[in-house]
Coordinates of C-alpha atoms in Angstrom, one line a residue:
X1 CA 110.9 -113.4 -75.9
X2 CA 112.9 -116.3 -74.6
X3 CA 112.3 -119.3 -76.8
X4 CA 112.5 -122.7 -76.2
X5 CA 113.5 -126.0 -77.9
X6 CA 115.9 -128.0 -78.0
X7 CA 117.5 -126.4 -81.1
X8 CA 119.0 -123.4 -79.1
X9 CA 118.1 -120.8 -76.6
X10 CA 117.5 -117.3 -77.3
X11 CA 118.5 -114.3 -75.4
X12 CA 115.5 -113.2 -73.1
X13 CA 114.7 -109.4 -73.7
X14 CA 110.9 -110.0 -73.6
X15 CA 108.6 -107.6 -74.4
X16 CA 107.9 -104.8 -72.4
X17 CA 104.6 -105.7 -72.3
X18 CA 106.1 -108.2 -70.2
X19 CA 109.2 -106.2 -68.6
X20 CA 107.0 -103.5 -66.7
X21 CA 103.5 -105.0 -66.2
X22 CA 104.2 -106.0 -62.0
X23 CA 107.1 -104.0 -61.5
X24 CA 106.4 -100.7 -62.7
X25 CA 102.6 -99.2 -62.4
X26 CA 102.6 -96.1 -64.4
X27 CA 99.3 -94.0 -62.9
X28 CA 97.7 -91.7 -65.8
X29 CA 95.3 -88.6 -65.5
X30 CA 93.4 -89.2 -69.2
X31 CA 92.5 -86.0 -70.3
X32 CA 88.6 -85.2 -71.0
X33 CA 87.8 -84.9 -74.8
X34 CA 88.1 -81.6 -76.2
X35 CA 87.3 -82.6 -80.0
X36 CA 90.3 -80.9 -80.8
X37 CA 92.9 -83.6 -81.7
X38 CA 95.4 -81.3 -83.1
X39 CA 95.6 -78.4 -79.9
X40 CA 94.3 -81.1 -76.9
X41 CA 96.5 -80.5 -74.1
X42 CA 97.6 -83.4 -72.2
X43 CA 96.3 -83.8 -68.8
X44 CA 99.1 -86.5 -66.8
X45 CA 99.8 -86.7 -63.4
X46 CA 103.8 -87.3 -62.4
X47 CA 103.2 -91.0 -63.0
X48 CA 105.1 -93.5 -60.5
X49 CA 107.8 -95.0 -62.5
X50 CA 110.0 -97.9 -62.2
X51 CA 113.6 -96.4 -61.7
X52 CA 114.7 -100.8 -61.0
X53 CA 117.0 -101.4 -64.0
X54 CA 115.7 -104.9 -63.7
X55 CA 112.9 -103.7 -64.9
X56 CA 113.5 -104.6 -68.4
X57 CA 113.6 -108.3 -69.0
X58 CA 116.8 -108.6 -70.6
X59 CA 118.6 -109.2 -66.9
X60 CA 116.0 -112.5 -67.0
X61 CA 118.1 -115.2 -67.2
X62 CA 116.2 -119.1 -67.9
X63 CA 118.2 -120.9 -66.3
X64 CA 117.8 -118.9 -62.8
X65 CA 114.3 -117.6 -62.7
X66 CA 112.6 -116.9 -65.5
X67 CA 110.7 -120.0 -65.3
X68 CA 108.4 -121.7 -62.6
X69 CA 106.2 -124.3 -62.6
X70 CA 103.0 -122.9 -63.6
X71 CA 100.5 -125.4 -61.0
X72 CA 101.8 -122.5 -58.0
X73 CA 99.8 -120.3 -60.3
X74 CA 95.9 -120.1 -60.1
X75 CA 94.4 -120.6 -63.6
X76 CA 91.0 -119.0 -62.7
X77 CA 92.2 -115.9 -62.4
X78 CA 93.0 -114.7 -65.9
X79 CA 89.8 -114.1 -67.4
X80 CA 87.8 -112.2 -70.2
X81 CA 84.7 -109.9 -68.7
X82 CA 82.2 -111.3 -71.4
X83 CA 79.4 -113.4 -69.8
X84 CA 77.6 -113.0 -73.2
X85 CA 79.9 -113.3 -75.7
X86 CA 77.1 -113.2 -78.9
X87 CA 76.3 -110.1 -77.0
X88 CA 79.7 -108.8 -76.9
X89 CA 80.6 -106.2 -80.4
X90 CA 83.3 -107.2 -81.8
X91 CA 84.3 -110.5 -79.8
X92 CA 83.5 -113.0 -82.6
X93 CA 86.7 -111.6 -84.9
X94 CA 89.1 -111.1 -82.0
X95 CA 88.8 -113.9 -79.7
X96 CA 90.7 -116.6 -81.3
X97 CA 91.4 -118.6 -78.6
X98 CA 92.8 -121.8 -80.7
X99 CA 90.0 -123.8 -80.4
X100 CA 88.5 -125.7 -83.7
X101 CA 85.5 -126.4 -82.3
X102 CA 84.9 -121.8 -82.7
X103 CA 82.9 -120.8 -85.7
X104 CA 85.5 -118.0 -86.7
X105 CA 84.6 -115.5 -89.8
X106 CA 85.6 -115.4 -93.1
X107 CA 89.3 -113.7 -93.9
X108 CA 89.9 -110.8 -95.8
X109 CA 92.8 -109.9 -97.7
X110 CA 94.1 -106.3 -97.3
X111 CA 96.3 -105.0 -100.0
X112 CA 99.1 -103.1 -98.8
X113 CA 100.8 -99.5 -100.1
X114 CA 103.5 -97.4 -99.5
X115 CA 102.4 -94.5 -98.4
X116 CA 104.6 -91.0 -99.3
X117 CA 106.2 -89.5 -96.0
X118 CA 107.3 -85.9 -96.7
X119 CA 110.6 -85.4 -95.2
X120 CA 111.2 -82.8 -92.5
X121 CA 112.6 -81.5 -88.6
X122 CA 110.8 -82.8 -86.0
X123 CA 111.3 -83.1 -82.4
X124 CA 112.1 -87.2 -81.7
X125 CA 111.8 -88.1 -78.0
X126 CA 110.3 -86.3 -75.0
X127 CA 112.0 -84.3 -72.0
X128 CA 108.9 -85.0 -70.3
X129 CA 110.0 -89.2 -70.3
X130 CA 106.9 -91.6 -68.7
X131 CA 109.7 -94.5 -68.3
X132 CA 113.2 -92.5 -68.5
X133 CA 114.8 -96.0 -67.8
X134 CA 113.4 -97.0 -71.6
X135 CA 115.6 -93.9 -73.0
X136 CA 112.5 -91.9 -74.5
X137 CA 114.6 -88.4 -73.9
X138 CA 115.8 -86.3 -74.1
X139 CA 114.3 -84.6 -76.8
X140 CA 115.9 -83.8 -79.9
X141 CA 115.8 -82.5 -83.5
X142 CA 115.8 -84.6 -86.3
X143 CA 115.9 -84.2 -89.8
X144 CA 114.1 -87.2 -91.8
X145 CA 114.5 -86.8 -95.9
X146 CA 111.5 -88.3 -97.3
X147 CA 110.6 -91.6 -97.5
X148 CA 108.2 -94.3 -98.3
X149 CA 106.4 -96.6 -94.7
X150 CA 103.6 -99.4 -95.7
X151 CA 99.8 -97.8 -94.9
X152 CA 99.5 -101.6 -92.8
X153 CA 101.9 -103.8 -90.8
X154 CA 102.4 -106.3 -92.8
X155 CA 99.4 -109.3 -92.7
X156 CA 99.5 -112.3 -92.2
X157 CA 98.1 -113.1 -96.3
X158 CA 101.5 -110.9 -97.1
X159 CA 103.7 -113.2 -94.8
X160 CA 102.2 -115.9 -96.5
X161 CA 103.2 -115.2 -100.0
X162 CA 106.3 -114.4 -99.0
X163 CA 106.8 -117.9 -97.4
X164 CA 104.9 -120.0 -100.2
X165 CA 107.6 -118.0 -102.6
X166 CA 110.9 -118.5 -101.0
X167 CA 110.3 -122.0 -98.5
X168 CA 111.2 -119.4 -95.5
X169 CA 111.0 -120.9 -91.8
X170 CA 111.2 -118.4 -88.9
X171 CA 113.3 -118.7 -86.4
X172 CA 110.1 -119.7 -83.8
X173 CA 109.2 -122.5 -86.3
X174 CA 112.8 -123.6 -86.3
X175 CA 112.7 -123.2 -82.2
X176 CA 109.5 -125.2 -82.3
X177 CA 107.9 -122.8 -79.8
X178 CA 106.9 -118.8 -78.5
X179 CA 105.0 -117.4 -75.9
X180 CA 101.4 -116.6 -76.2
X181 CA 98.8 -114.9 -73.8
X182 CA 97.4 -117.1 -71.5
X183 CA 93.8 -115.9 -72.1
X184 CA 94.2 -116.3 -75.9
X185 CA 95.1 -120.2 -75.3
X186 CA 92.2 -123.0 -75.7
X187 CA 91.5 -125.5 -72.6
X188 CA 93.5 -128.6 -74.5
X189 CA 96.8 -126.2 -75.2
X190 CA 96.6 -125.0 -71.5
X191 CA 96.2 -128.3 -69.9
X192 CA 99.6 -129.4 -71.6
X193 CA 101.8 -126.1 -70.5
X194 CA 103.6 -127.1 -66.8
X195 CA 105.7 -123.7 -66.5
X196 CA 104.9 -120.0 -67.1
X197 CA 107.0 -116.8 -67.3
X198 CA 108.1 -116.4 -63.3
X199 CA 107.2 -112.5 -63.2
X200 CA 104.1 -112.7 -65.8
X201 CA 102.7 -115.9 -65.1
X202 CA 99.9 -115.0 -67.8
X203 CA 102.8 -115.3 -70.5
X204 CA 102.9 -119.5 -71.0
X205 CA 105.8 -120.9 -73.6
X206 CA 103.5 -122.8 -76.2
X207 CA 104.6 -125.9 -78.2
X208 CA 103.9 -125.3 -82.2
X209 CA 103.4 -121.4 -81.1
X210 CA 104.1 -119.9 -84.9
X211 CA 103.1 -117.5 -87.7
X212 CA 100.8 -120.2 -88.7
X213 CA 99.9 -121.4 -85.5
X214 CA 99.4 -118.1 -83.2
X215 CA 98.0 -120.1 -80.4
X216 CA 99.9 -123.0 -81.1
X217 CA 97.8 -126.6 -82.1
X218 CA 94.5 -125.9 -83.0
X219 CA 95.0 -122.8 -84.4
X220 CA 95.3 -120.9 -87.6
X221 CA 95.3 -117.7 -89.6
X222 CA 93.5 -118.8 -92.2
X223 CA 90.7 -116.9 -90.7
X224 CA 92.5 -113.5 -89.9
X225 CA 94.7 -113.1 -92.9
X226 CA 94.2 -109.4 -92.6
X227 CA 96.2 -109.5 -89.5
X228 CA 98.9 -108.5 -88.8
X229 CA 101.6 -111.2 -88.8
X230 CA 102.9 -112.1 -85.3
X231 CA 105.9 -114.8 -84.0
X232 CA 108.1 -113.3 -86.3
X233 CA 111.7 -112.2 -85.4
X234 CA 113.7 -108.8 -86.3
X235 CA 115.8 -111.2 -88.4
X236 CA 112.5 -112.5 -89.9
X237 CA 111.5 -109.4 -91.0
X238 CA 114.4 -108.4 -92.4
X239 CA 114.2 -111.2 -95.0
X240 CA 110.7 -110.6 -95.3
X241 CA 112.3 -106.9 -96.3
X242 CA 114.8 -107.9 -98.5
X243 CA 112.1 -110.2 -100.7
X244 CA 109.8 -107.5 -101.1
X245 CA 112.6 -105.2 -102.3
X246 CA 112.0 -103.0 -99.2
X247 CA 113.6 -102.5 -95.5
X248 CA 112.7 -101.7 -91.7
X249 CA 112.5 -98.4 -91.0
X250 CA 115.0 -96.4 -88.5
X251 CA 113.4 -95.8 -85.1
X252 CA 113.7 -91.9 -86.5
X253 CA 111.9 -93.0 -89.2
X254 CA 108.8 -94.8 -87.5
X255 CA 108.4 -92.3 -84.7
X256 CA 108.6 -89.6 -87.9
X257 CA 105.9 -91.2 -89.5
X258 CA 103.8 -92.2 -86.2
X259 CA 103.5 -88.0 -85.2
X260 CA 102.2 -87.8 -88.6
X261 CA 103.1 -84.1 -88.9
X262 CA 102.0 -83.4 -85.1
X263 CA 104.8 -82.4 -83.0
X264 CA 105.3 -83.1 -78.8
X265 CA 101.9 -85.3 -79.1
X266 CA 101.4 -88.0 -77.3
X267 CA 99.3 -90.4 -79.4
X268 CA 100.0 -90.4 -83.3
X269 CA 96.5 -88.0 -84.1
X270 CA 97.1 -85.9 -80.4
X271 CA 96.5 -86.4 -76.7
X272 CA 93.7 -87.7 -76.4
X273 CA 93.5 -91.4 -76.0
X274 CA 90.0 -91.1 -76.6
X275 CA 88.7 -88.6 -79.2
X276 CA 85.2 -88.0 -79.0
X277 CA 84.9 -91.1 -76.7
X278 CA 85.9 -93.8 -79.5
X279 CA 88.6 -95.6 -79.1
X280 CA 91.0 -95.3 -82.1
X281 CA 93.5 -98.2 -81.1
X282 CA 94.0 -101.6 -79.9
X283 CA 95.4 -102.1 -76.3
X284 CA 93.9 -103.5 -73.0
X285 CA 90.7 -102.0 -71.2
X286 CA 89.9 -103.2 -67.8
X287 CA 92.0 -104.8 -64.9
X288 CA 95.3 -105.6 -67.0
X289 CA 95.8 -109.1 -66.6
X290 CA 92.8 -109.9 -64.8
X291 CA 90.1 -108.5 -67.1
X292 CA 89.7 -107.2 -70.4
X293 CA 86.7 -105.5 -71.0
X294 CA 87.1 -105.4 -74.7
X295 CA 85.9 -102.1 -75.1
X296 CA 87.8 -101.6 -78.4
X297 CA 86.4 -105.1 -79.7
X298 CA 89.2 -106.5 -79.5
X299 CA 91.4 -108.9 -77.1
X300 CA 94.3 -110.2 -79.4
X301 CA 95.2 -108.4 -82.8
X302 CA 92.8 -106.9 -84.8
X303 CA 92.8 -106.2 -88.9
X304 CA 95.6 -104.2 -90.2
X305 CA 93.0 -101.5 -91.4
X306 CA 91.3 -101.0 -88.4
X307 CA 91.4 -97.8 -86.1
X308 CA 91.5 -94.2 -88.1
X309 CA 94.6 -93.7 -89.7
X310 CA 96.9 -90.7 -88.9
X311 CA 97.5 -87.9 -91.2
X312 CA 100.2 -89.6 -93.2
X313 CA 97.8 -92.6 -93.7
X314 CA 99.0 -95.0 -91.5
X315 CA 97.0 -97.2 -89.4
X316 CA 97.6 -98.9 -86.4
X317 CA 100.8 -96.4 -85.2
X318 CA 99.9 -97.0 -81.7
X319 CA 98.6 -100.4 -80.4
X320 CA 97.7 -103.7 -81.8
X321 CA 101.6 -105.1 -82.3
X322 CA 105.2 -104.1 -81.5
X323 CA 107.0 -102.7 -85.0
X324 CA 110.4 -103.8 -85.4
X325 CA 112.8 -100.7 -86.6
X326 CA 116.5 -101.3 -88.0
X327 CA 118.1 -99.7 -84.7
X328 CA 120.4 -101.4 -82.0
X329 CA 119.0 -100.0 -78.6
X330 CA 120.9 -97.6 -76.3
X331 CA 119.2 -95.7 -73.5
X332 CA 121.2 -92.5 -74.1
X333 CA 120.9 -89.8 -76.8
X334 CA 122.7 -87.1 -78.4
X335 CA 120.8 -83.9 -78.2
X336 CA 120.6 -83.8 -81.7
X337 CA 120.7 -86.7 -84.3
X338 CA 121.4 -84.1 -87.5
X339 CA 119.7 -86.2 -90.6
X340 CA 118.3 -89.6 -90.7
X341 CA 120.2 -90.9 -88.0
X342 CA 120.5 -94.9 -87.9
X343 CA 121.2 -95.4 -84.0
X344 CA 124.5 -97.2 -82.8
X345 CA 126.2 -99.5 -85.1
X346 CA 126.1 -102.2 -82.6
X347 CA 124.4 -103.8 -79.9
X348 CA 122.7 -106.7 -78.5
X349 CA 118.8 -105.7 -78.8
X350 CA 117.3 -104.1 -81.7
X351 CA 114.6 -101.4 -80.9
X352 CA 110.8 -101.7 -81.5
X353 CA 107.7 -99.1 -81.4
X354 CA 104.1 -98.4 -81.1
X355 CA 103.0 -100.9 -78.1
X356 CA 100.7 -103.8 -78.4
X357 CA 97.4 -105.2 -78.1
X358 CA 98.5 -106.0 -74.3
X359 CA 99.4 -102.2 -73.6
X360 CA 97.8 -100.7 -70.3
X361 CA 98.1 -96.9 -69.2
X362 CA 98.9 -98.6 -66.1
X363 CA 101.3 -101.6 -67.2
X364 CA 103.4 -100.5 -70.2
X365 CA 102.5 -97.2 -71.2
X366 CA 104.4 -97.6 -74.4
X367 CA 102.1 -97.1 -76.9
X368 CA 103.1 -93.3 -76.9
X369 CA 104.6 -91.9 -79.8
X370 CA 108.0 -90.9 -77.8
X371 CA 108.1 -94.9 -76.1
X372 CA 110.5 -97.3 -77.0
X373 CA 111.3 -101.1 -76.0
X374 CA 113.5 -104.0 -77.3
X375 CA 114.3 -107.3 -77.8
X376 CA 117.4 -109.5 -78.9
X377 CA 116.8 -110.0 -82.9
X378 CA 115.8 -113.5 -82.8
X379 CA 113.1 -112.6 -80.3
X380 CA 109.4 -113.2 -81.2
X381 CA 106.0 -113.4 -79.3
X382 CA 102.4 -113.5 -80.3
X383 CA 101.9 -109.5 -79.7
X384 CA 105.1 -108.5 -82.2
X385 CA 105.3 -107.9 -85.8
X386 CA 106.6 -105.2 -88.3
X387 CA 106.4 -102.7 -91.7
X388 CA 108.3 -102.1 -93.9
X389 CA 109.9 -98.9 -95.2
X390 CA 111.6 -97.4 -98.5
X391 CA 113.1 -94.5 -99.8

């Protein structure tokens, strides 16, 4: 997530909600509910996938093209398939569109955990890669010792204390803006945006765009403090880390804990996207970026404790936001790791897991156990946050 401002510029490795959505269309077979989450057999076609290293967004430079202005862009087309939205389930807690004028529910508070992950050999990675550019094989054993990851991603009522304790500003406050989902944006943000993202022209960079302000003016979290806290950078979450006497997990680590104790699954609870037709996380349903139908009641975040958890507790593994991990990205893998491995000791990007609310088995099939993306560390955007870890 490129920000901008005049305080500085950061390096543009946007999400990959972002890096695939038009130039890679990833065409899934969903396999028919067996009811059997832990034996399901996958069902995927050879998907179509985008071999351009441009792919990625990191190669998207501001100052060439990753900009335009956004009037060459029709604003009727982005649009939300609710005529009815009283008659929508669900729509009232998710819409949040920044507007004041909404009548918005009351917020919970969620309290967070550490939940214990016994340690183990598992098989990280695939040799059966959906996006091979992303570096998702090959496959390869790991050994994990035991740990401690948070049952949530860290809320937004967590965040908060954190800030009210230590005077912390993120790096998109100090930037003085992020990018935010066009269909998430009120009328009176929209009408003052003149430029969108050149290849995602549904990605718009929005002034006052924060932690506190999702949607930038108008907005707030002070209804949705059970959400997941969003805008905030790797390095952000590292300090949020270091206050609450914890750390990021390794990318080992998170993809440990995602499987849950399954190996070679796709999904953190098996291969079914579906089990028995109910939809057990938060992505996009409908004509991604046209249409969301909402089926999963959602359209931007949802609470940190919603979806089934996996066997090791932990809700939200796949879906909802990006997780930051403590790994610098590479593409290319040893065959095996040995124990806990910690990924290259240097880089430029820093690694994240689990897809986001903006996920499509189409655009960005990433919220598979096995995916991967990236972003440079002082990255942030409205569908990226984090957990914590601890041994």
């Amino acid at each position: 997530a490129h920000q901008l401002g005049g305080v500085g510029t950061m390096q543009c490795t946007w999400s990959s909600t972002v890096a695939v959505l038009l130039l890679c269309a990833c065409t899934i077979c969903q396999e028919q509910d067996t009811g059997d989450l832990d034996t399901a057999a996958a069902e995927l076609d050879s998907p179509s996938v985008c071999a351009d290293p441009d792919a990625g967004c990191s190669a998207v430079d501001r100052e060439s093209h990753l900009l335009h202005r956004r009037e060459e862009e029709s604003q009727d087309d982005l649009t939300v398939a609710v005529e009815d939205e009283s008659e929508q389930p669900g729509t009232d807690d998710v819409k949040y569109r920044g507007d004041s004028s909404e009548e918005k529910p009351a917020s919970r508070v969620v309290a967070n955990r550490p939940m214990l992950i016994p340690g183990g050999v598992f098989t990280m990675g695939t040799d059966d890669p959906i996006l091979p550019q992303d570096g998702e094989g090959a496959a390869r054993r790991v050994e994990i010792s035991t740990f401690y990851m948070d049952k949530y991603e860290v809320s937004n009522s967590e965040f908060a204390d954190f800030v009210e304790e230590t005077g912390y500003v993120t790096e998109a406050e100090k930037f003085g803006d992020s990018f935010v989902l066009e269909v998430l944006l009120s009328e009176e943000v929209k009408s003052e945006i003149t430029q969108a993202v050149a290849s995602a022209p549904w990605w718009l960079p929005v002034k006052e765009a924060s932690w506190r302000h999702p949607e930038g003016k108008g907005s707030s979290v002070e209804d949705r403090m059970d959400h997941p806290v969003v805008h905030v950078s790797w390095n952000d979450a590292v300090a949020f880390c270091e206050w609450a006497d914890k750390r990021l997990p390794t990318e080992a680590e998170w993809e440990f804990a995602a499987r849950g104790g399954l190996e070679g699954r796709l999904y953190p609870w098996g291969n079914n996207p579906n089990p028995r037709g109910e939809h057990w996380m938060n992505i996009w349903q409908g004509d991604f970026p046209l249409e969301n139908t909402l089926e999963d009641g959602y359209l931007g975040t949802a609470p940190v404790d919603s979806f089934p958890p996996n066997k090791y507790g932990l809700h939200n593994m796949a879906g909802n936001v990006w997780e930051w991990t403590s790994d610098w990205w590479a593409t290319r893998h040893a065959k095996d790791f040995g124990k806990d491995p910690q990924g290259p000791a240097r880089g430029k990007d820093k690694v994240k897991k689990g897809g986001s609310y903006l996920c499509h088995p189409q655009y960005c099939y990433r919220y598979r156990c096995a995916a991967r993306s990236q972003n440079t560390p002082d990255s942030s955007a409205s569908n990226l946050g984090f957990r914590c870890a601890k041994r």
